[in-house]
PDB file of C-alpha atoms and ligand atoms in Angstrom:
ATOM      1  CA  UNK A   1      24.787 -31.891 -45.222  1.00  0.00           C
ATOM      2  CA  UNK A   2      28.246 -32.948 -43.391  1.00  0.00           C
ATOM      3  CA  UNK A   3      27.735 -36.249 -41.349  1.00  0.00           C
ATOM      4  CA  UNK A   4      30.417 -39.556 -40.722  1.00  0.00           C
ATOM      5  CA  UNK A   5      28.781 -42.618 -40.487  1.00  0.00           C
ATOM      6  CA  UNK A   6      30.851 -44.309 -37.785  1.00  0.00           C
ATOM      7  CA  UNK A   7      30.152 -48.365 -36.650  1.00  0.00           C
ATOM      8  CA  UNK A   8      32.080 -51.749 -36.586  1.00  0.00           C
ATOM      9  CA  UNK A   9      33.252 -53.061 -39.817  1.00  0.00           C
ATOM     10  CA  UNK A  10      29.828 -54.856 -41.860  1.00  0.00           C
ATOM     11  CA  UNK A  11      27.191 -53.009 -39.773  1.00  0.00           C
ATOM     12  CA  UNK A  12      26.514 -51.447 -43.380  1.00  0.00           C
ATOM     13  CA  UNK A  13      27.798 -47.857 -43.528  1.00  0.00           C
ATOM     14  CA  UNK A  14      29.097 -48.658 -47.315  1.00  0.00           C
ATOM     15  CA  UNK A  15      24.901 -49.495 -48.466  1.00  0.00           C
ATOM     16  CA  UNK A  16      23.735 -46.735 -46.616  1.00  0.00           C
ATOM     17  CA  UNK A  17      26.052 -44.013 -47.647  1.00  0.00           C
ATOM     18  CA  UNK A  18      26.000 -45.006 -51.617  1.00  0.00           C
ATOM     19  CA  UNK A  19      21.738 -44.310 -50.581  1.00  0.00           C
ATOM     20  CA  UNK A  20      22.320 -41.405 -48.996  1.00  0.00           C
ATOM     21  CA  UNK A  21      24.963 -39.504 -51.274  1.00  0.00           C
ATOM     22  CA  UNK A  22      22.415 -40.174 -54.367  1.00  0.00           C
ATOM     23  CA  UNK A  23      19.372 -39.292 -52.038  1.00  0.00           C
ATOM     24  CA  UNK A  24      20.679 -35.480 -50.731  1.00  0.00           C
ATOM     25  CA  UNK A  25      23.098 -35.347 -53.486  1.00  0.00           C
ATOM     26  CA  UNK A  26      26.527 -35.185 -51.980  1.00  0.00           C
ATOM     27  CA  UNK A  27      29.802 -36.774 -51.823  1.00  0.00           C
ATOM     28  CA  UNK A  28      30.385 -40.189 -50.680  1.00  0.00           C
ATOM     29  CA  UNK A  29      33.868 -40.464 -49.173  1.00  0.00           C
ATOM     30  CA  UNK A  30      34.892 -43.786 -48.663  1.00  0.00           C
ATOM     31  CA  UNK A  31      37.933 -44.335 -47.296  1.00  0.00           C
ATOM     32  CA  UNK A  32      38.301 -47.961 -47.516  1.00  0.00           C
ATOM     33  CA  UNK A  33      37.227 -47.576 -51.248  1.00  0.00           C
ATOM     34  CA  UNK A  34      39.753 -45.117 -51.959  1.00  0.00           C
ATOM     35  CA  UNK A  35      42.316 -47.216 -50.273  1.00  0.00           C
ATOM     36  CA  UNK A  36      41.136 -50.142 -52.170  1.00  0.00           C
ATOM     37  CA  UNK A  37      41.707 -48.311 -55.477  1.00  0.00           C
ATOM     38  CA  UNK A  38      44.952 -47.500 -54.697  1.00  0.00           C
ATOM     39  CA  UNK A  39      45.549 -51.128 -53.900  1.00  0.00           C
ATOM     40  CA  UNK A  40      44.252 -51.884 -57.751  1.00  0.00           C
ATOM     41  CA  UNK A  41      46.075 -49.405 -59.011  1.00  0.00           C
ATOM     42  CA  UNK A  42      49.415 -50.726 -57.413  1.00  0.00           C
ATOM     43  CA  UNK A  43      50.217 -46.733 -56.202  1.00  0.00           C
ATOM     44  CA  UNK A  44      52.681 -46.281 -53.764  1.00  0.00           C
ATOM     45  CA  UNK A  45      50.019 -45.815 -51.347  1.00  0.00           C
ATOM     46  CA  UNK A  46      47.968 -48.959 -52.400  1.00  0.00           C
ATOM     47  CA  UNK A  47      51.595 -51.127 -52.145  1.00  0.00           C
ATOM     48  CA  UNK A  48      51.671 -49.567 -48.046  1.00  0.00           C
ATOM     49  CA  UNK A  49      48.378 -50.077 -47.307  1.00  0.00           C
ATOM     50  CA  UNK A  50      47.760 -53.666 -49.052  1.00  0.00           C
ATOM     51  CA  UNK A  51      49.038 -56.014 -46.157  1.00  0.00           C
ATOM     52  CA  UNK A  52      47.458 -53.519 -43.003  1.00  0.00           C
ATOM     53  CA  UNK A  53      44.255 -53.773 -45.125  1.00  0.00           C
ATOM     54  CA  UNK A  54      44.414 -57.771 -45.880  1.00  0.00           C
ATOM     55  CA  UNK A  55      45.281 -58.463 -41.833  1.00  0.00           C
ATOM     56  CA  UNK A  56      42.447 -56.378 -41.014  1.00  0.00           C
ATOM     57  CA  UNK A  57      44.464 -53.546 -39.080  1.00  0.00           C
ATOM     58  CA  UNK A  58      44.489 -49.632 -40.059  1.00  0.00           C
ATOM     59  CA  UNK A  59      46.407 -48.157 -42.598  1.00  0.00           C
ATOM     60  CA  UNK A  60      48.810 -45.104 -40.465  1.00  0.00           C
ATOM     61  CA  UNK A  61      46.934 -42.019 -39.581  1.00  0.00           C
ATOM     62  CA  UNK A  62      48.756 -39.749 -41.754  1.00  0.00           C
ATOM     63  CA  UNK A  63      48.222 -41.571 -44.776  1.00  0.00           C
ATOM     64  CA  UNK A  64      44.120 -41.349 -44.557  1.00  0.00           C
ATOM     65  CA  UNK A  65      44.030 -37.992 -43.425  1.00  0.00           C
ATOM     66  CA  UNK A  66      45.889 -36.896 -46.443  1.00  0.00           C
ATOM     67  CA  UNK A  67      43.620 -38.776 -48.902  1.00  0.00           C
ATOM     68  CA  UNK A  68      40.478 -37.359 -47.036  1.00  0.00           C
ATOM     69  CA  UNK A  69      41.827 -33.917 -46.976  1.00  0.00           C
ATOM     70  CA  UNK A  70      42.429 -34.097 -50.775  1.00  0.00           C
ATOM     71  CA  UNK A  71      39.175 -34.846 -51.091  1.00  0.00           C
ATOM     72  CA  UNK A  72      37.135 -32.910 -49.292  1.00  0.00           C
ATOM     73  CA  UNK A  73      39.135 -30.040 -51.029  1.00  0.00           C
ATOM     74  CA  UNK A  74      37.486 -31.488 -54.732  1.00  0.00           C
ATOM     75  CA  UNK A  75      34.541 -29.295 -55.759  1.00  0.00           C
ATOM     76  CA  UNK A  76      31.896 -32.289 -55.753  1.00  0.00           C
ATOM     77  CA  UNK A  77      31.985 -32.148 -51.861  1.00  0.00           C
ATOM     78  CA  UNK A  78      30.452 -28.220 -52.308  1.00  0.00           C
ATOM     79  CA  UNK A  79      27.250 -29.636 -51.742  1.00  0.00           C
ATOM     80  CA  UNK A  80      28.350 -31.930 -48.457  1.00  0.00           C
ATOM     81  CA  UNK A  81      29.707 -35.334 -48.446  1.00  0.00           C
ATOM     82  CA  UNK A  82      28.833 -38.238 -46.320  1.00  0.00           C
ATOM     83  CA  UNK A  83      32.029 -39.935 -44.767  1.00  0.00           C
ATOM     84  CA  UNK A  84      32.317 -43.317 -44.456  1.00  0.00           C
ATOM     85  CA  UNK A  85      34.689 -45.234 -42.735  1.00  0.00           C
ATOM     86  CA  UNK A  86      36.551 -42.173 -41.620  1.00  0.00           C
ATOM     87  CA  UNK A  87      37.385 -40.779 -39.056  1.00  0.00           C
ATOM     88  CA  UNK A  88      38.947 -43.886 -37.188  1.00  0.00           C
ATOM     89  CA  UNK A  89      41.093 -43.129 -34.657  1.00  0.00           C
ATOM     90  CA  UNK A  90      40.621 -39.629 -32.491  1.00  0.00           C
ATOM     91  CA  UNK A  91      44.034 -38.406 -34.137  1.00  0.00           C
ATOM     92  CA  UNK A  92      41.924 -38.816 -37.490  1.00  0.00           C
ATOM     93  CA  UNK A  93      39.192 -36.895 -35.560  1.00  0.00           C
ATOM     94  CA  UNK A  94      41.172 -34.046 -34.566  1.00  0.00           C
ATOM     95  CA  UNK A  95      42.724 -33.684 -38.119  1.00  0.00           C
ATOM     96  CA  UNK A  96      39.053 -33.781 -39.669  1.00  0.00           C
ATOM     97  CA  UNK A  97      37.723 -31.263 -36.846  1.00  0.00           C
ATOM     98  CA  UNK A  98      41.114 -29.226 -38.058  1.00  0.00           C
ATOM     99  CA  UNK A  99      40.455 -29.163 -41.603  1.00  0.00           C
ATOM    100  CA  UNK A 100      36.818 -28.455 -41.417  1.00  0.00           C
ATOM    101  CA  UNK A 101      37.462 -25.522 -39.177  1.00  0.00           C
ATOM    102  CA  UNK A 102      40.467 -24.153 -41.563  1.00  0.00           C
ATOM    103  CA  UNK A 103      37.379 -24.111 -44.045  1.00  0.00           C
ATOM    104  CA  UNK A 104      34.945 -22.566 -41.686  1.00  0.00           C
ATOM    105  CA  UNK A 105      32.528 -25.756 -41.934  1.00  0.00           C
ATOM    106  CA  UNK A 106      31.726 -28.215 -39.288  1.00  0.00           C
ATOM    107  CA  UNK A 107      30.022 -31.525 -39.056  1.00  0.00           C
ATOM    108  CA  UNK A 108      26.195 -31.438 -38.512  1.00  0.00           C
ATOM    109  CA  UNK A 109      26.010 -34.995 -37.187  1.00  0.00           C
ATOM    110  CA  UNK A 110      27.813 -38.523 -36.590  1.00  0.00           C
ATOM    111  CA  UNK A 111      25.728 -41.473 -37.116  1.00  0.00           C
ATOM    112  CA  UNK A 112      26.654 -44.727 -34.836  1.00  0.00           C
ATOM    113  CA  UNK A 113      25.681 -47.234 -36.457  1.00  0.00           C
ATOM    114  CA  UNK A 114      24.263 -50.528 -34.210  1.00  0.00           C
ATOM    115  CA  UNK A 115      24.204 -53.937 -35.016  1.00  0.00           C
ATOM    116  CA  UNK A 116      24.593 -57.587 -33.172  1.00  0.00           C
ATOM    117  CA  UNK A 117      27.738 -59.190 -33.326  1.00  0.00           C
ATOM    118  CA  UNK A 118      26.541 -62.113 -34.833  1.00  0.00           C
ATOM    119  CA  UNK A 119      24.990 -60.311 -37.462  1.00  0.00           C
ATOM    120  CA  UNK A 120      28.000 -58.342 -38.389  1.00  0.00           C
ATOM    121  CA  UNK A 121      30.157 -61.653 -38.969  1.00  0.00           C
ATOM    122  CA  UNK A 122      27.254 -62.914 -41.312  1.00  0.00           C
ATOM    123  CA  UNK A 123      26.650 -59.622 -42.927  1.00  0.00           C
ATOM    124  CA  UNK A 124      30.655 -59.389 -43.852  1.00  0.00           C
ATOM    125  CA  UNK A 125      31.191 -63.370 -44.685  1.00  0.00           C
ATOM    126  CA  UNK A 126      28.296 -63.181 -47.249  1.00  0.00           C
ATOM    127  CA  UNK A 127      29.167 -60.384 -48.486  1.00  0.00           C
ATOM    128  CA  UNK A 128      30.484 -59.963 -52.403  1.00  0.00           C
ATOM    129  CA  UNK A 129      31.835 -57.007 -53.976  1.00  0.00           C
ATOM    130  CA  UNK A 130      32.606 -55.702 -57.333  1.00  0.00           C
ATOM    131  CA  UNK A 131      36.215 -55.045 -58.134  1.00  0.00           C
ATOM    132  CA  UNK A 132      35.437 -52.293 -60.828  1.00  0.00           C
ATOM    133  CA  UNK A 133      32.836 -49.987 -59.536  1.00  0.00           C
ATOM    134  CA  UNK A 134      32.752 -50.841 -55.911  1.00  0.00           C
ATOM    135  CA  UNK A 135      29.143 -51.481 -55.578  1.00  0.00           C
ATOM    136  CA  UNK A 136      28.167 -54.322 -52.819  1.00  0.00           C
ATOM    137  CA  UNK A 137      26.320 -57.333 -52.716  1.00  0.00           C
ATOM    138  CA  UNK A 138      25.216 -60.116 -49.775  1.00  0.00           C
ATOM    139  CA  UNK A 139      24.786 -63.907 -50.787  1.00  0.00           C
ATOM    140  CA  UNK A 140      21.545 -64.265 -48.740  1.00  0.00           C
ATOM    141  CA  UNK A 141      20.881 -60.463 -47.977  1.00  0.00           C
ATOM    142  CA  UNK A 142      21.212 -58.432 -50.860  1.00  0.00           C
ATOM    143  CA  UNK A 143      21.892 -60.945 -54.443  1.00  0.00           C
ATOM    144  CA  UNK A 144      22.899 -59.944 -57.207  1.00  0.00           C
ATOM    145  CA  UNK A 145      20.456 -60.431 -60.284  1.00  0.00           C
ATOM    146  CA  UNK A 146      22.744 -62.860 -61.890  1.00  0.00           C
ATOM    147  CA  UNK A 147      24.311 -65.044 -59.363  1.00  0.00           C
ATOM    148  CA  UNK A 148      28.415 -63.742 -59.316  1.00  0.00           C
ATOM    149  CA  UNK A 149      28.075 -60.577 -61.240  1.00  0.00           C
ATOM    150  CA  UNK A 150      27.717 -57.140 -60.542  1.00  0.00           C
ATOM    151  CA  UNK A 151      24.572 -55.888 -61.394  1.00  0.00           C
ATOM    152  CA  UNK A 152      25.473 -51.994 -62.166  1.00  0.00           C
ATOM    153  CA  UNK A 153      28.628 -53.231 -64.466  1.00  0.00           C
ATOM    154  CA  UNK A 154      28.611 -56.933 -65.149  1.00  0.00           C
ATOM    155  CA  UNK A 155      31.914 -57.415 -63.379  1.00  0.00           C
ATOM    156  CA  UNK A 156      32.302 -60.927 -62.187  1.00  0.00           C
ATOM    157  CA  UNK A 157      31.754 -60.101 -58.106  1.00  0.00           C
ATOM    158  CA  UNK A 158      34.622 -60.877 -55.821  1.00  0.00           C
ATOM    159  CA  UNK A 159      35.225 -61.863 -51.936  1.00  0.00           C
ATOM    160  CA  UNK A 160      36.941 -58.752 -50.163  1.00  0.00           C
ATOM    161  CA  UNK A 161      40.704 -60.346 -49.015  1.00  0.00           C
ATOM    162  CA  UNK A 162      39.740 -58.585 -45.438  1.00  0.00           C
ATOM    163  CA  UNK A 163      36.646 -60.911 -45.575  1.00  0.00           C
ATOM    164  CA  UNK A 164      38.417 -64.017 -44.256  1.00  0.00           C
ATOM    165  CA  UNK A 165      37.183 -65.653 -41.078  1.00  0.00           C
ATOM    166  CA  UNK A 166      40.289 -64.394 -39.541  1.00  0.00           C
ATOM    167  CA  UNK A 167      40.664 -60.925 -40.822  1.00  0.00           C
ATOM    168  CA  UNK A 168      37.103 -60.192 -39.516  1.00  0.00           C
ATOM    169  CA  UNK A 169      37.969 -60.827 -36.311  1.00  0.00           C
ATOM    170  CA  UNK A 170      41.260 -58.761 -36.384  1.00  0.00           C
ATOM    171  CA  UNK A 171      38.940 -55.677 -37.588  1.00  0.00           C
ATOM    172  CA  UNK A 172      36.164 -55.902 -35.042  1.00  0.00           C
ATOM    173  CA  UNK A 173      39.362 -56.386 -32.335  1.00  0.00           C
ATOM    174  CA  UNK A 174      40.860 -53.115 -34.037  1.00  0.00           C
ATOM    175  CA  UNK A 175      37.619 -51.455 -34.041  1.00  0.00           C
ATOM    176  CA  UNK A 176      36.748 -52.252 -30.410  1.00  0.00           C
ATOM    177  CA  UNK A 177      40.147 -50.878 -29.450  1.00  0.00           C
ATOM    178  CA  UNK A 178      41.057 -48.136 -31.908  1.00  0.00           C
ATOM    179  CA  UNK A 179      37.675 -46.658 -33.504  1.00  0.00           C
ATOM    180  CA  UNK A 180      35.528 -47.456 -30.406  1.00  0.00           C
ATOM    181  CA  UNK A 181      36.697 -44.436 -28.140  1.00  0.00           C
ATOM    182  CA  UNK A 182      35.221 -42.155 -30.868  1.00  0.00           C
ATOM    183  CA  UNK A 183      31.584 -42.741 -30.001  1.00  0.00           C
ATOM    184  CA  UNK A 184      32.545 -40.934 -26.737  1.00  0.00           C
ATOM    185  CA  UNK A 185      34.271 -38.331 -28.388  1.00  0.00           C
ATOM    186  CA  UNK A 186      31.495 -37.426 -30.559  1.00  0.00           C
ATOM    187  CA  UNK A 187      29.113 -37.919 -28.023  1.00  0.00           C
ATOM    188  CA  UNK A 188      30.557 -34.977 -25.569  1.00  0.00           C
ATOM    189  CA  UNK A 189      30.480 -32.688 -28.528  1.00  0.00           C
ATOM    190  CA  UNK A 190      26.871 -33.296 -29.213  1.00  0.00           C
ATOM    191  CA  UNK A 191      27.093 -34.656 -32.345  1.00  0.00           C
ATOM    192  CA  UNK A 192      26.299 -38.459 -32.062  1.00  0.00           C
ATOM    193  CA  UNK A 193      23.206 -40.046 -33.289  1.00  0.00           C
ATOM    194  CA  UNK A 194      22.659 -43.695 -32.477  1.00  0.00           C
ATOM    195  CA  UNK A 195      21.265 -45.702 -35.543  1.00  0.00           C
ATOM    196  CA  UNK A 196      19.655 -48.776 -34.853  1.00  0.00           C
ATOM    197  CA  UNK A 197      20.992 -50.738 -38.127  1.00  0.00           C
ATOM    198  CA  UNK A 198      19.855 -53.920 -37.404  1.00  0.00           C
ATOM    199  CA  UNK A 199      16.953 -54.094 -39.914  1.00  0.00           C
ATOM    200  CA  UNK A 200      16.663 -54.561 -43.586  1.00  0.00           C
ATOM    201  CA  UNK A 201      18.600 -52.322 -45.378  1.00  0.00           C
ATOM    202  CA  UNK A 202      15.479 -50.305 -46.559  1.00  0.00           C
ATOM    203  CA  UNK A 203      14.189 -50.068 -43.392  1.00  0.00           C
ATOM    204  CA  UNK A 204      17.331 -48.586 -42.475  1.00  0.00           C
ATOM    205  CA  UNK A 205      17.740 -46.283 -45.260  1.00  0.00           C
ATOM    206  CA  UNK A 206      14.267 -44.691 -44.279  1.00  0.00           C
ATOM    207  CA  UNK A 207      14.817 -44.234 -40.917  1.00  0.00           C
ATOM    208  CA  UNK A 208      17.997 -42.488 -41.866  1.00  0.00           C
ATOM    209  CA  UNK A 209      16.997 -40.049 -44.750  1.00  0.00           C
ATOM    210  CA  UNK A 210      14.505 -38.893 -42.010  1.00  0.00           C
ATOM    211  CA  UNK A 211      17.175 -38.071 -39.555  1.00  0.00           C
ATOM    212  CA  UNK A 212      19.204 -36.553 -42.448  1.00  0.00           C
ATOM    213  CA  UNK A 213      16.588 -34.683 -43.728  1.00  0.00           C
ATOM    214  CA  UNK A 214      17.365 -31.565 -41.371  1.00  0.00           C
ATOM    215  CA  UNK A 215      20.539 -31.192 -42.695  1.00  0.00           C
ATOM    216  CA  UNK A 216      19.796 -31.331 -46.275  1.00  0.00           C
ATOM    217  CA  UNK A 217      20.448 -27.625 -47.117  1.00  0.00           C
ATOM    218  CA  UNK A 218      23.897 -26.983 -45.217  1.00  0.00           C
TER     219      UNK A 218
HETATM  220  P1  AP5 B 301      36.612 -50.007 -45.177  1.00  0.00           P
HETATM  221  O1  AP5 B 301      35.900 -50.506 -46.340  1.00  0.00           O
HETATM  222  O2  AP5 B 301      35.843 -48.799 -44.716  1.00  0.00           O
HETATM  223  O3  AP5 B 301      36.014 -51.791 -44.407  1.00  0.00           O
HETATM  224  P2  AP5 B 301      34.950 -51.398 -42.869  1.00  0.00           P
HETATM  225  O4  AP5 B 301      35.049 -50.644 -41.818  1.00  0.00           O
HETATM  226  O5  AP5 B 301      35.529 -52.815 -42.040  1.00  0.00           O
HETATM  227  O6  AP5 B 301      33.733 -51.677 -43.135  1.00  0.00           O
HETATM  228  P3  AP5 B 301      33.004 -52.500 -44.497  1.00  0.00           P
HETATM  229  O7  AP5 B 301      33.200 -52.299 -45.852  1.00  0.00           O
HETATM  230  O8  AP5 B 301      33.514 -53.897 -44.158  1.00  0.00           O
HETATM  231  O9  AP5 B 301      31.526 -52.762 -43.612  1.00  0.00           O
HETATM  232  P4  AP5 B 301      30.231 -51.470 -43.725  1.00  0.00           P
HETATM  233  O10 AP5 B 301      29.972 -51.068 -42.852  1.00  0.00           O
HETATM  234  O11 AP5 B 301      30.383 -50.631 -44.855  1.00  0.00           O
HETATM  235  O12 AP5 B 301      29.294 -52.968 -44.306  1.00  0.00           O
HETATM  236  P5  AP5 B 301      28.318 -52.491 -46.002  1.00  0.00           P
HETATM  237  O13 AP5 B 301      27.900 -51.343 -46.552  1.00  0.00           O
HETATM  238  O14 AP5 B 301      29.305 -53.038 -46.946  1.00  0.00           O
HETATM  239  O15 AP5 B 301      37.754 -50.168 -44.428  1.00  0.00           O
HETATM  240  C1  AP5 B 301      38.780 -51.774 -45.140  1.00  0.00           C
HETATM  241  C2  AP5 B 301      39.858 -51.325 -44.339  1.00  0.00           C
HETATM  242  O16 AP5 B 301      40.713 -50.361 -45.105  1.00  0.00           O
HETATM  243  C3  AP5 B 301      40.219 -51.773 -43.379  1.00  0.00           C
HETATM  244  O17 AP5 B 301      40.256 -52.467 -42.587  1.00  0.00           O
HETATM  245  C4  AP5 B 301      41.837 -50.631 -42.872  1.00  0.00           C
HETATM  246  O18 AP5 B 301      42.562 -51.557 -42.945  1.00  0.00           O
HETATM  247  C5  AP5 B 301      41.564 -49.810 -43.946  1.00  0.00           C
HETATM  248  N1  AP5 B 301      41.138 -48.480 -43.881  1.00  0.00           N
HETATM  249  C6  AP5 B 301      39.792 -47.646 -44.566  1.00  0.00           C
HETATM  250  N2  AP5 B 301      39.359 -46.723 -44.125  1.00  0.00           N
HETATM  251  C7  AP5 B 301      40.549 -46.390 -42.592  1.00  0.00           C
HETATM  252  C8  AP5 B 301      41.226 -45.116 -41.818  1.00  0.00           C
HETATM  253  N3  AP5 B 301      40.139 -44.612 -41.603  1.00  0.00           N
HETATM  254  N4  AP5 B 301      42.166 -45.685 -41.183  1.00  0.00           N
HETATM  255  C9  AP5 B 301      42.666 -46.375 -41.177  1.00  0.00           C
HETATM  256  N5  AP5 B 301      42.406 -47.557 -42.179  1.00  0.00           N
HETATM  257  C10 AP5 B 301      41.518 -47.435 -43.141  1.00  0.00           C
HETATM  258  O19 AP5 B 301      27.652 -54.169 -45.475  1.00  0.00           O
HETATM  259  C11 AP5 B 301      28.520 -55.659 -45.753  1.00  0.00           C
HETATM  260  C12 AP5 B 301      27.625 -56.441 -46.026  1.00  0.00           C
HETATM  261  O20 AP5 B 301      26.312 -56.774 -45.260  1.00  0.00           O
HETATM  262  C13 AP5 B 301      26.866 -56.496 -47.554  1.00  0.00           C
HETATM  263  O21 AP5 B 301      27.233 -57.761 -48.109  1.00  0.00           O
HETATM  264  C14 AP5 B 301      25.812 -55.576 -47.764  1.00  0.00           C
HETATM  265  O22 AP5 B 301      25.017 -55.917 -48.877  1.00  0.00           O
HETATM  266  C15 AP5 B 301      24.713 -56.228 -46.101  1.00  0.00           C
HETATM  267  N6  AP5 B 301      24.160 -55.337 -45.623  1.00  0.00           N
HETATM  268  C16 AP5 B 301      24.044 -54.327 -45.544  1.00  0.00           C
HETATM  269  N7  AP5 B 301      23.465 -53.755 -44.675  1.00  0.00           N
HETATM  270  C17 AP5 B 301      22.687 -54.943 -44.618  1.00  0.00           C
HETATM  271  C18 AP5 B 301      21.087 -55.129 -43.869  1.00  0.00           C
HETATM  272  N8  AP5 B 301      20.461 -53.843 -43.442  1.00  0.00           N
HETATM  273  N9  AP5 B 301      20.932 -55.989 -43.252  1.00  0.00           N
HETATM  274  C19 AP5 B 301      21.079 -57.151 -44.414  1.00  0.00           C
HETATM  275  N10 AP5 B 301      22.298 -56.955 -44.905  1.00  0.00           N
HETATM  276  C20 AP5 B 301      22.989 -55.645 -44.660  1.00  0.00           C
END
């Protein structure tokens, strides 16, 4: 299975990518997670990326393309992958196509997550994340068992620096300008599959797993 999860910030791509990767035993590649790890580890890349991310802007294409190219070469991707948050621009999509065709493979599907804007803002402003294991919660929709503590690893949860109101607005603007054109890009290549992601997490997961089951063995 080789799929891309496309959609605005907060539509639930990361939440579903975790579950799909576990269910189908494929790798989850989240450029957001990889960049946040680089920021935490204060690598050169992380220091370059931090200000773009905090403001809600995209990190330069060459930086994320390099990250994804390295990840795709990893043996953990041999059984397939879910790309979460990549590609986000047409040049990134073109680079991905070139990397995959160089390996003699292609994408199976691009799932376009759709959620009304007001729901997205509510999801993002109530999100709490684990800085250690990257698990994601929501104060109303997916609260942790113990308030403020990660269920998975026990670390105190934090609010992401780009989940402030001004950064959320900027991320939605950037999405509309730079990422939304990928809907047409993948539609023209007959890869796009729309997904209503406005229901509860379990309901979305059930629909998504049904849609992805035919690609289990590819
Ligand atoms: P990234 O981490 O990819 O952020 P994003 O695309 O803005 O996506 P989010 O993580 O905000 O949302 P999501 O759709 O994954 O939703 P989630 O499942 O968490 O990127 C961060 C930054 O890194 C970018 O702004 C950019 O600077 C940089 N970057 C990353 N990739 C890049 C690239 N390719 N090129 C350039 N720069 C890049 O859910 C959100 C909340 O809603 C959670 O609290 C969750 O519990 C809750 N929730 C989820 N599903 C549901 C549901 N069905 N019902 C109710 N609540 C739900």
